[in-house]
């Protein structure tokens, strides 16, 4: 099932960063109708909802894996 927001239908596998999302959709007429001070918040909210909907979590630091310290072998 594709994610939609006020008539915008996003690709099922959309997983771009927020910066790319803002570049792609920030000037869309749907977002332009939102007052400037609230637009960035709404863009972030929609981006987060979209990424969660697609089951992808962008975390380039650890890809969601837990890292444990290895005990010293001295």
PDB file of C-alpha atoms in Angstrom, residues 4-68:
ATOM      1  CA  UNK A   4      -0.397   9.362   0.486  1.00  0.00           C
ATOM      2  CA  UNK A   5      -0.571  12.862   1.911  1.00  0.00           C
ATOM      3  CA  UNK A   6      -3.232  15.328   0.763  1.00  0.00           C
ATOM      4  CA  UNK A   7      -3.274  13.888  -2.744  1.00  0.00           C
ATOM      5  CA  UNK A   8       0.474  13.274  -3.056  1.00  0.00           C
ATOM      6  CA  UNK A   9       1.154   9.572  -3.685  1.00  0.00           C
ATOM      7  CA  UNK A  10       4.670   8.514  -2.725  1.00  0.00           C
ATOM      8  CA  UNK A  11       6.572   5.572  -4.171  1.00  0.00           C
ATOM      9  CA  UNK A  12       6.221   2.374  -2.153  1.00  0.00           C
ATOM     10  CA  UNK A  13       9.982   2.111  -1.630  1.00  0.00           C
ATOM     11  CA  UNK A  14      10.706   5.816  -0.996  1.00  0.00           C
ATOM     12  CA  UNK A  15      13.588   6.055   1.483  1.00  0.00           C
ATOM     13  CA  UNK A  16      15.453   9.257   0.699  1.00  0.00           C
ATOM     14  CA  UNK A  17      16.952  11.497   3.361  1.00  0.00           C
ATOM     15  CA  UNK A  18      14.999  14.460   4.692  1.00  0.00           C
ATOM     16  CA  UNK A  19      17.207  16.875   2.724  1.00  0.00           C
ATOM     17  CA  UNK A  20      16.320  15.083  -0.521  1.00  0.00           C
ATOM     18  CA  UNK A  21      12.647  14.884   0.477  1.00  0.00           C
ATOM     19  CA  UNK A  22      12.599  18.624   1.179  1.00  0.00           C
ATOM     20  CA  UNK A  23      14.258  19.312  -2.180  1.00  0.00           C
ATOM     21  CA  UNK A  24      11.799  17.041  -4.012  1.00  0.00           C
ATOM     22  CA  UNK A  25       8.583  18.163  -2.308  1.00  0.00           C
ATOM     23  CA  UNK A  26       9.279  21.406  -0.415  1.00  0.00           C
ATOM     24  CA  UNK A  27       8.018  23.570  -3.264  1.00  0.00           C
ATOM     25  CA  UNK A  28       4.959  21.398  -3.978  1.00  0.00           C
ATOM     26  CA  UNK A  29       1.730  23.404  -4.026  1.00  0.00           C
ATOM     27  CA  UNK A  30       0.367  21.320  -1.134  1.00  0.00           C
ATOM     28  CA  UNK A  31       3.233  22.349   1.147  1.00  0.00           C
ATOM     29  CA  UNK A  32       3.313  25.913  -0.197  1.00  0.00           C
ATOM     30  CA  UNK A  33      -0.200  26.406   1.188  1.00  0.00           C
ATOM     31  CA  UNK A  34       1.180  25.857   4.716  1.00  0.00           C
ATOM     32  CA  UNK A  35       2.510  29.008   6.451  1.00  0.00           C
ATOM     33  CA  UNK A  36       6.301  29.250   6.188  1.00  0.00           C
ATOM     34  CA  UNK A  37       7.017  28.735   9.902  1.00  0.00           C
ATOM     35  CA  UNK A  38       4.953  25.546  10.030  1.00  0.00           C
ATOM     36  CA  UNK A  39       6.062  24.159   6.651  1.00  0.00           C
ATOM     37  CA  UNK A  40       9.376  22.715   7.879  1.00  0.00           C
ATOM     38  CA  UNK A  41       7.645  20.958  10.785  1.00  0.00           C
ATOM     39  CA  UNK A  42       5.023  19.495   8.474  1.00  0.00           C
ATOM     40  CA  UNK A  43       7.657  18.369   5.949  1.00  0.00           C
ATOM     41  CA  UNK A  44       9.569  16.581   8.737  1.00  0.00           C
ATOM     42  CA  UNK A  45       6.384  14.972  10.050  1.00  0.00           C
ATOM     43  CA  UNK A  46       5.354  13.710   6.613  1.00  0.00           C
ATOM     44  CA  UNK A  47       8.886  12.458   5.871  1.00  0.00           C
ATOM     45  CA  UNK A  48       9.049  10.553   9.173  1.00  0.00           C
ATOM     46  CA  UNK A  49       5.603   9.050   8.625  1.00  0.00           C
ATOM     47  CA  UNK A  50       6.559   8.047   5.078  1.00  0.00           C
ATOM     48  CA  UNK A  51       9.779   6.338   6.154  1.00  0.00           C
ATOM     49  CA  UNK A  52       7.993   4.520   9.004  1.00  0.00           C
ATOM     50  CA  UNK A  53       5.187   3.476   6.646  1.00  0.00           C
ATOM     51  CA  UNK A  54       7.718   1.949   4.273  1.00  0.00           C
ATOM     52  CA  UNK A  55       9.411   0.111   7.140  1.00  0.00           C
ATOM     53  CA  UNK A  56      12.743   1.802   6.616  1.00  0.00           C
ATOM     54  CA  UNK A  57      14.643   3.650   9.278  1.00  0.00           C
ATOM     55  CA  UNK A  58      17.486   5.852   8.130  1.00  0.00           C
ATOM     56  CA  UNK A  59      20.337   5.695  10.600  1.00  0.00           C
ATOM     57  CA  UNK A  60      23.615   5.683   8.763  1.00  0.00           C
ATOM     58  CA  UNK A  61      25.648   5.483  11.970  1.00  0.00           C
ATOM     59  CA  UNK A  62      24.783   1.905  12.909  1.00  0.00           C
ATOM     60  CA  UNK A  63      22.018   0.653  10.598  1.00  0.00           C
ATOM     61  CA  UNK A  64      19.948  -0.109  13.704  1.00  0.00           C
ATOM     62  CA  UNK A  65      22.390  -2.684  15.051  1.00  0.00           C
ATOM     63  CA  UNK A  66      23.394  -2.767  18.689  1.00  0.00           C
ATOM     64  CA  UNK A  67      27.120  -2.660  19.310  1.00  0.00           C
ATOM     65  CA  UNK A  68      28.623  -4.164  22.441  1.00  0.00           C
TER      66      UNK A  68
END
